[in-house]
Each structure stands twice: as C-alpha cells, then as structure tokens.
PDB file of C-alpha atoms and ligand atoms in Angstrom:
ATOM      1  CA  MET A   1     190.559  26.298  -3.437  1.00 83.00           C
ATOM      2  CA  LYS A   2     187.586  27.724  -5.161  1.00 95.00           C
ATOM      3  CA  LEU A   3     184.624  27.980  -2.543  1.00 98.00           C
ATOM      4  CA  ARG A   4     181.245  26.809  -3.407  1.00 98.00           C
ATOM      5  CA  ILE A   5     179.637  28.240   0.027  1.00 98.00           C
ATOM      6  CA  GLY A   6     176.347  26.843   1.367  1.00 98.00           C
ATOM      7  CA  ILE A   7     174.943  29.655   4.210  1.00 98.00           C
ATOM      8  CA  LEU A   8     172.834  28.381   6.983  1.00 97.00           C
ATOM      9  CA  ALA A   9     171.186  31.356   8.878  1.00 95.00           C
ATOM     10  CA  SER A  10     167.918  32.018  10.814  1.00 89.00           C
ATOM     11  CA  HIS A  11     168.235  35.737  11.519  1.00 87.00           C
ATOM     12  CA  GLY A  12     168.333  39.194   9.773  1.00 90.00           C
ATOM     13  CA  GLY A  13     171.456  37.584   7.138  1.00 95.00           C
ATOM     14  CA  SER A  14     173.714  40.494   7.690  1.00 96.00           C
ATOM     15  CA  ASN A  15     176.699  38.137   7.739  1.00 97.00           C
ATOM     16  CA  MET A  16     175.311  36.038   5.132  1.00 97.00           C
ATOM     17  CA  GLN A  17     174.922  39.505   2.753  1.00 98.00           C
ATOM     18  CA  ALA A  18     178.348  40.481   3.800  1.00 98.00           C
ATOM     19  CA  ILE A  19     179.595  36.874   2.183  1.00 98.00           C
ATOM     20  CA  ILE A  20     177.701  36.999  -0.649  1.00 98.00           C
ATOM     21  CA  ASP A  21     178.924  41.005  -1.563  1.00 98.00           C
ATOM     22  CA  ALA A  22     182.540  39.588  -0.849  1.00 98.00           C
ATOM     23  CA  CYS A  23     181.902  36.954  -3.510  1.00 97.00           C
ATOM     24  CA  LYS A  24     180.401  39.391  -6.031  1.00 96.00           C
ATOM     25  CA  GLU A  25     183.331  41.496  -5.367  1.00 96.00           C
ATOM     26  CA  ASN A  26     185.921  39.009  -6.107  1.00 95.00           C
ATOM     27  CA  LYS A  27     187.397  39.382  -3.088  1.00 96.00           C
ATOM     28  CA  ILE A  28     186.663  35.523  -1.691  1.00 97.00           C
ATOM     29  CA  ASN A  29     187.171  32.784  -4.738  1.00 97.00           C
ATOM     30  CA  GLY A  30     184.078  31.363  -4.811  1.00 97.00           C
ATOM     31  CA  SER A  31     180.459  32.095  -4.505  1.00 98.00           C
ATOM     32  CA  VAL A  32     177.437  31.136  -2.303  1.00 98.00           C
ATOM     33  CA  CYS A  33     175.514  28.407  -4.201  1.00 98.00           C
ATOM     34  CA  VAL A  34     172.673  27.885  -1.907  1.00 98.00           C
ATOM     35  CA  VAL A  35     171.031  29.042   1.570  1.00 98.00           C
ATOM     36  CA  ILE A  36     168.940  27.138   4.078  1.00 97.00           C
ATOM     37  CA  CYS A  37     167.155  29.087   6.768  1.00 95.00           C
ATOM     38  CA  ASN A  38     165.083  27.331   9.508  1.00 92.00           C
ATOM     39  CA  ASN A  39     162.760  30.588   9.611  1.00 89.00           C
ATOM     40  CA  SER A  40     160.802  31.394   6.618  1.00 86.00           C
ATOM     41  CA  ARG A  41     160.276  34.611   7.949  1.00 87.00           C
ATOM     42  CA  ALA A  42     164.157  35.717   8.552  1.00 88.00           C
ATOM     43  CA  GLY A  43     165.658  38.493   6.761  1.00 92.00           C
ATOM     44  CA  ALA A  44     167.967  35.811   5.376  1.00 94.00           C
ATOM     45  CA  VAL A  45     165.505  34.505   2.993  1.00 95.00           C
ATOM     46  CA  ASP A  46     164.787  37.911   1.490  1.00 95.00           C
ATOM     47  CA  LYS A  47     168.283  39.060   1.554  1.00 96.00           C
ATOM     48  CA  ALA A  48     169.097  35.432  -0.549  1.00 96.00           C
ATOM     49  CA  GLU A  49     166.246  35.783  -2.766  1.00 96.00           C
ATOM     50  CA  LYS A  50     167.257  39.673  -3.962  1.00 96.00           C
ATOM     51  CA  ALA A  51     170.602  37.876  -4.549  1.00 97.00           C
ATOM     52  CA  GLY A  52     169.342  35.357  -7.194  1.00 97.00           C
ATOM     53  CA  ILE A  53     170.589  32.573  -4.844  1.00 98.00           C
ATOM     54  CA  PRO A  54     168.439  29.603  -4.214  1.00 98.00           C
ATOM     55  CA  VAL A  55     166.842  29.448  -0.612  1.00 97.00           C
ATOM     56  CA  TYR A  56     165.365  26.498   1.225  1.00 96.00           C
ATOM     57  CA  HIS A  57     163.463  26.779   4.211  1.00 95.00           C
ATOM     58  CA  LEU A  58     164.267  23.321   6.462  1.00 95.00           C
ATOM     59  CA  SER A  59     163.411  23.047   9.920  1.00 93.00           C
ATOM     60  CA  GLY A  60     162.533  20.682  12.668  1.00 90.00           C
ATOM     61  CA  LYS A  61     158.337  21.657  11.842  1.00 90.00           C
ATOM     62  CA  ASN A  62     158.640  19.981   8.309  1.00 91.00           C
ATOM     63  CA  TYR A  63     161.193  17.257   9.322  1.00 93.00           C
ATOM     64  CA  PRO A  64     160.234  16.239  12.787  1.00 89.00           C
ATOM     65  CA  GLY A  65     161.139  12.891  12.706  1.00 85.00           C
ATOM     66  CA  GLY A  66     164.573  11.545  14.140  1.00 86.00           C
ATOM     67  CA  ASN A  67     167.366  12.550  11.523  1.00 93.00           C
ATOM     68  CA  ASP A  68     165.264  13.854   8.908  1.00 95.00           C
ATOM     69  CA  LEU A  69     166.243  17.572   9.190  1.00 95.00           C
ATOM     70  CA  ASP A  70     169.976  16.369   8.902  1.00 96.00           C
ATOM     71  CA  GLU A  71     169.402  14.435   6.031  1.00 97.00           C
ATOM     72  CA  ALA A  72     167.110  17.191   4.417  1.00 97.00           C
ATOM     73  CA  VAL A  73     170.218  19.664   4.803  1.00 97.00           C
ATOM     74  CA  LEU A  74     172.831  17.298   3.732  1.00 98.00           C
ATOM     75  CA  LEU A  75     170.841  16.708   0.592  1.00 98.00           C
ATOM     76  CA  VAL A  76     170.484  20.200  -0.144  1.00 98.00           C
ATOM     77  CA  LEU A  77     174.232  20.800   0.446  1.00 98.00           C
ATOM     78  CA  LYS A  78     175.102  17.812  -1.928  1.00 98.00           C
ATOM     79  CA  LYS A  79     172.921  18.779  -4.740  1.00 98.00           C
ATOM     80  CA  HIS A  80     174.167  22.586  -4.641  1.00 98.00           C
ATOM     81  CA  LYS A  81     178.075  20.804  -4.373  1.00 98.00           C
ATOM     82  CA  VAL A  82     178.585  22.788  -1.440  1.00 98.00           C
ATOM     83  CA  ASN A  83     182.304  22.478  -0.409  1.00 98.00           C
ATOM     84  CA  ILE A  84     182.422  24.564   3.060  1.00 98.00           C
ATOM     85  CA  VAL A  85     179.256  25.598   5.322  1.00 98.00           C
ATOM     86  CA  ALA A  86     178.944  29.001   6.988  1.00 98.00           C
ATOM     87  CA  LEU A  87     176.574  29.442   9.762  1.00 97.00           C
ATOM     88  CA  ALA A  88     175.508  33.122   9.968  1.00 95.00           C
ATOM     89  CA  GLY A  89     173.173  33.262  12.897  1.00 89.00           C
ATOM     90  CA  TYR A  90     171.807  29.735  12.423  1.00 91.00           C
ATOM     91  CA  MET A  91     170.241  28.528  16.162  1.00 81.00           C
ATOM     92  CA  LYS A  92     170.112  25.057  15.417  1.00 84.00           C
ATOM     93  CA  LYS A  93     172.493  22.372  16.238  1.00 85.00           C
ATOM     94  CA  LEU A  94     174.024  20.419  13.115  1.00 93.00           C
ATOM     95  CA  GLY A  95     173.129  16.776  13.072  1.00 94.00           C
ATOM     96  CA  PRO A  96     175.572  13.921  12.703  1.00 95.00           C
ATOM     97  CA  GLY A  97     175.381  13.428   8.706  1.00 97.00           C
ATOM     98  CA  VAL A  98     176.267  17.421   8.056  1.00 97.00           C
ATOM     99  CA  LEU A  99     178.965  17.110  10.820  1.00 96.00           C
ATOM    100  CA  LYS A 100     180.637  13.972   9.602  1.00 96.00           C
ATOM    101  CA  GLU A 101     180.475  14.789   5.703  1.00 97.00           C
ATOM    102  CA  TYR A 102     181.681  18.343   6.169  1.00 97.00           C
ATOM    103  CA  LYS A 103     184.058  17.846   9.137  1.00 96.00           C
ATOM    104  CA  ASN A 104     186.465  20.898   9.897  1.00 96.00           C
ATOM    105  CA  ARG A 105     184.409  22.525   6.666  1.00 97.00           C
ATOM    106  CA  ILE A 106     181.807  24.108   8.789  1.00 98.00           C
ATOM    107  CA  LEU A 107     182.492  27.790   9.865  1.00 98.00           C
ATOM    108  CA  ASN A 108     180.297  29.765  12.257  1.00 96.00           C
ATOM    109  CA  ILE A 109     180.860  33.104  13.927  1.00 96.00           C
ATOM    110  CA  HIS A 110     180.291  33.918  17.346  1.00 96.00           C
ATOM    111  CA  PRO A 111     179.916  37.748  18.952  1.00 97.00           C
ATOM    112  CA  ALA A 112     182.667  37.386  21.819  1.00 98.00           C
ATOM    113  CA  LEU A 113     186.318  36.278  21.950  1.00 98.00           C
ATOM    114  CA  LEU A 114     186.029  32.573  22.384  1.00 96.00           C
ATOM    115  CA  PRO A 115     186.401  30.415  24.348  1.00 95.00           C
ATOM    116  CA  LYS A 116     185.053  33.151  26.749  1.00 96.00           C
ATOM    117  CA  HIS A 117     181.154  33.833  26.812  1.00 96.00           C
ATOM    118  CA  GLY A 118     180.547  30.723  24.607  1.00 94.00           C
ATOM    119  CA  GLY A 119     178.619  27.504  24.773  1.00 90.00           C
ATOM    120  CA  LYS A 120     174.611  26.660  25.364  1.00 87.00           C
ATOM    121  CA  GLY A 121     172.362  29.284  25.756  1.00 88.00           C
ATOM    122  CA  MET A 122     174.882  32.313  24.623  1.00 92.00           C
ATOM    123  CA  TYR A 123     173.687  33.725  21.932  1.00 92.00           C
ATOM    124  CA  GLY A 124     172.146  37.047  20.899  1.00 93.00           C
ATOM    125  CA  ILE A 125     172.010  39.933  23.463  1.00 97.00           C
ATOM    126  CA  LYS A 126     172.946  37.212  26.166  1.00 97.00           C
ATOM    127  CA  VAL A 127     176.587  37.120  25.174  1.00 97.00           C
ATOM    128  CA  HIS A 128     177.010  40.766  25.407  1.00 98.00           C
ATOM    129  CA  GLU A 129     175.153  41.370  28.706  1.00 97.00           C
ATOM    130  CA  ALA A 130     177.397  38.487  30.096  1.00 97.00           C
ATOM    131  CA  VAL A 131     180.542  40.501  28.962  1.00 98.00           C
ATOM    132  CA  ILE A 132     179.808  43.535  30.434  1.00 97.00           C
ATOM    133  CA  GLU A 133     178.661  41.715  33.737  1.00 97.00           C
ATOM    134  CA  ALA A 134     182.278  40.224  34.068  1.00 97.00           C
ATOM    135  CA  GLY A 135     183.611  43.642  33.607  1.00 97.00           C
ATOM    136  CA  ASP A 136     185.633  42.453  30.334  1.00 98.00           C
ATOM    137  CA  LYS A 137     187.729  45.444  28.729  1.00 97.00           C
ATOM    138  CA  GLU A 138     187.424  43.670  25.452  1.00 98.00           C
ATOM    139  CA  SER A 139     184.992  41.698  23.718  1.00 98.00           C
ATOM    140  CA  GLY A 140     185.231  41.128  19.747  1.00 98.00           C
ATOM    141  CA  ALA A 141     184.185  38.417  17.194  1.00 98.00           C
ATOM    142  CA  THR A 142     185.107  34.930  16.361  1.00 98.00           C
ATOM    143  CA  VAL A 143     185.153  32.637  13.734  1.00 98.00           C
ATOM    144  CA  HIS A 144     185.447  28.990  14.075  1.00 97.00           C
ATOM    145  CA  LEU A 145     184.987  25.164  13.133  1.00 97.00           C
ATOM    146  CA  VAL A 146     181.731  23.725  14.285  1.00 96.00           C
ATOM    147  CA  ASN A 147     181.843  20.547  16.072  1.00 90.00           C
ATOM    148  CA  GLU A 148     179.301  18.790  17.779  1.00 85.00           C
ATOM    149  CA  ASN A 149     179.698  20.812  20.974  1.00 81.00           C
ATOM    150  CA  TYR A 150     178.549  24.437  20.903  1.00 73.00           C
ATOM    151  CA  ASP A 151     181.566  27.074  20.112  1.00 79.00           C
ATOM    152  CA  GLU A 152     184.073  24.806  20.913  1.00 86.00           C
ATOM    153  CA  GLY A 153     185.778  23.979  17.564  1.00 91.00           C
ATOM    154  CA  GLY A 154     189.154  25.283  16.499  1.00 95.00           C
ATOM    155  CA  ILE A 155     189.382  29.213  16.411  1.00 97.00           C
ATOM    156  CA  LEU A 156     190.193  30.483  12.566  1.00 98.00           C
ATOM    157  CA  SER A 157     190.305  34.155  13.419  1.00 98.00           C
ATOM    158  CA  GLN A 158     189.058  36.974  16.208  1.00 98.00           C
ATOM    159  CA  VAL A 159     188.830  40.644  16.044  1.00 98.00           C
ATOM    160  CA  VAL A 160     189.170  42.742  19.297  1.00 98.00           C
ATOM    161  CA  VAL A 161     186.600  45.585  19.924  1.00 98.00           C
ATOM    162  CA  PRO A 162     187.281  47.395  23.267  1.00 98.00           C
ATOM    163  CA  VAL A 163     184.147  47.480  25.665  1.00 98.00           C
ATOM    164  CA  LEU A 164     183.455  51.261  26.629  1.00 97.00           C
ATOM    165  CA  LYS A 165     182.713  52.771  29.950  1.00 93.00           C
ATOM    166  CA  ASN A 166     179.001  52.706  30.334  1.00 93.00           C
ATOM    167  CA  ASP A 167     178.475  50.790  27.534  1.00 97.00           C
ATOM    168  CA  THR A 168     175.256  48.732  26.852  1.00 97.00           C
ATOM    169  CA  PRO A 169     174.675  45.496  25.878  1.00 98.00           C
ATOM    170  CA  GLY A 170     172.895  46.807  22.546  1.00 98.00           C
ATOM    171  CA  ALA A 171     175.447  48.913  21.613  1.00 98.00           C
ATOM    172  CA  LEU A 172     178.734  46.702  22.189  1.00 98.00           C
ATOM    173  CA  ALA A 173     176.513  44.262  20.208  1.00 98.00           C
ATOM    174  CA  ASP A 174     176.135  47.185  17.095  1.00 98.00           C
ATOM    175  CA  ARG A 175     179.900  47.816  17.308  1.00 98.00           C
ATOM    176  CA  ILE A 176     180.499  43.791  16.966  1.00 98.00           C
ATOM    177  CA  LEU A 177     178.473  43.381  14.056  1.00 97.00           C
ATOM    178  CA  VAL A 178     180.082  45.843  12.223  1.00 98.00           C
ATOM    179  CA  GLU A 179     183.601  44.124  12.837  1.00 98.00           C
ATOM    180  CA  GLU A 180     182.081  40.725  12.201  1.00 98.00           C
ATOM    181  CA  HIS A 181     181.046  41.960   8.488  1.00 98.00           C
ATOM    182  CA  ARG A 182     184.533  42.460   7.728  1.00 98.00           C
ATOM    183  CA  LEU A 183     186.019  39.418   9.989  1.00 98.00           C
ATOM    184  CA  TYR A 184     183.766  36.741   8.186  1.00 98.00           C
ATOM    185  CA  PRO A 185     184.241  37.506   4.332  1.00 98.00           C
ATOM    186  CA  ILE A 186     188.059  38.023   5.105  1.00 98.00           C
ATOM    187  CA  THR A 187     188.328  34.603   6.779  1.00 98.00           C
ATOM    188  CA  LEU A 188     186.645  32.930   3.851  1.00 98.00           C
ATOM    189  CA  GLU A 189     188.888  34.837   1.682  1.00 97.00           C
ATOM    190  CA  LYS A 190     192.273  33.938   3.469  1.00 97.00           C
ATOM    191  CA  ILE A 191     190.650  30.138   3.063  1.00 97.00           C
ATOM    192  CA  SER A 192     189.955  30.524  -0.338  1.00 96.00           C
ATOM    193  CA  LYS A 193     193.298  31.581  -1.086  1.00 94.00           C
ATOM    194  CA  ASP A 194     194.872  29.124   1.457  1.00 94.00           C
ATOM    195  CA  ASP A 195     196.520  31.793   3.710  1.00 96.00           C
ATOM    196  CA  ILE A 196     194.425  29.814   6.347  1.00 96.00           C
ATOM    197  CA  LYS A 197     194.654  26.297   6.259  1.00 95.00           C
ATOM    198  CA  LEU A 198     192.110  23.885   7.312  1.00 95.00           C
ATOM    199  CA  PRO A 199     193.029  20.910   9.202  1.00 93.00           C
TER     200      PRO A 199
HETATM  201  C1  GRF B 201     175.671  37.655  14.923  1.00 71.66           C
HETATM  202  O1  GRF B 201     176.179  38.465  15.568  1.00 71.66           O
HETATM  203  C2  GRF B 201     176.430  36.039  14.761  1.00 71.66           C
HETATM  204  O2  GRF B 201     177.533  36.749  15.472  1.00 71.66           O
HETATM  205  C3  GRF B 201     175.560  35.510  15.899  1.00 71.66           C
HETATM  206  O3  GRF B 201     174.215  35.788  15.107  1.00 71.66           O
HETATM  207  C4  GRF B 201     174.379  36.812  14.659  1.00 71.66           C
HETATM  208  C5  GRF B 201     173.540  36.966  13.318  1.00 71.66           C
HETATM  209  O4  GRF B 201     173.330  38.156  12.742  1.00 71.66           O
HETATM  210  N1  GRF B 201     176.067  34.219  15.222  1.00 71.66           N
HETATM  211  P1  GRF B 201     172.756  37.979  11.575  1.00 71.66           P
HETATM  212  O5  GRF B 201     171.943  37.240  11.176  1.00 71.66           O
HETATM  213  O6  GRF B 201     174.283  37.691  10.579  1.00 71.66           O
HETATM  214  O7  GRF B 201     172.429  39.616  10.741  1.00 71.66           O
END
C-alpha cells in the first residue's frame, strides 16, 4: 500500500529525518504528509520545515480540556489523509480517538529489546541505564504497534546491539540510535511492500 505517513515527534527528530529520507529515496512506497509536534522548540520542527512538510504544534498547553488534544490531532491526521502514524520520540500518550481511528496503524520505536525495559517512565537515557544495571549482554531497538498501554503493542521488528564491557548509557544510546535510523525506515518499507502485514 502507498503509505501516507503522519509523524508525531517531541525531540530531535532524527528518526523522523531517517523516514523522510527513505521516502525521498523511494525506498518506502509513500511519503511523510504531516508532522505533529507537541514541543515548538523541538529539532523535529526545523527538520520538517526544511523538508517542506506541513508541521503543526499541538500540545496540552493549547488544548488543555478533556479530549481536545486528541480531537485536534485526529483532525490534522485526517485532513492530510494519513493512513499510517509513526511516533518518533513522541512523549505523550495518544487519546482514544486517534487510537480507535488508527488501530493497528500506529507504530513506535523503542530503544531496547521489548518486552524488556519498556513501560511507563522508561524513556531516554533511563532505558540504557536499566539495561546496563541489569547486566544484559544485548540491547537494541524495537518497532512495535501502539495501543493504550506504553510499549505493549505487537512487535514488528527488532535489531540487536551488543552491550560492551564498560559501556556507558550514553555510548550505548548513541550506538542504538544509529541502528534505529535503519530499522524504522526498513520496517515502513516492508509494510509499504506488504512484506510485513499489519493485523
Ligand atoms: C529515540 O531513541 C527513540 O527510540 C525514542 O526516542 C528517541 C527519539 O530520538 N522513542 P529522535 O527524536 O528520533 O532523534
């Protein structure tokens, strides 16, 4: 299927950039149609603008009431005819409207080998600290479907990254991020070519 990708980002946007590049290089059959960011100062905003992709700043600050943010996000995704949503460092939980409309069509990337080291509060450097503290010999990244619970949706793809002797959380994070930039676009490419079938 031709993917019309909507990206939700909060941070640097390096995974988002990797997906944009893979679309431009025609590796993914599709394009990034819209970027939604809940942080107006995120690097992702600049990157999306440079790529000429419409970017919206939607956050709990502009939409403080009940399901207002959920409805605003859904409206933007539908306006741009998005058929698959990719979370790339997005730190907010999605609302019921988006989860229902895009059931099994929302992907996330997590910087560890789920189901290990996931769940509420497990993000950023905390994930890598937990891996090293547990004495794991391997970590990596996981692309998975998103449901109402953090990091619990079906796993679509994983890449393994060895944990080195005397590794630091920062060094491990850097090596995993390089692999994330490969894994996320490849997973979307496989979905677009029907090599990975979504439920
Ligand atoms: C990545 O490590 C990703 O696994 C996690 O958040 C980070 C986002 O980085 N969900 P970036 O914004 O893509 O650079």
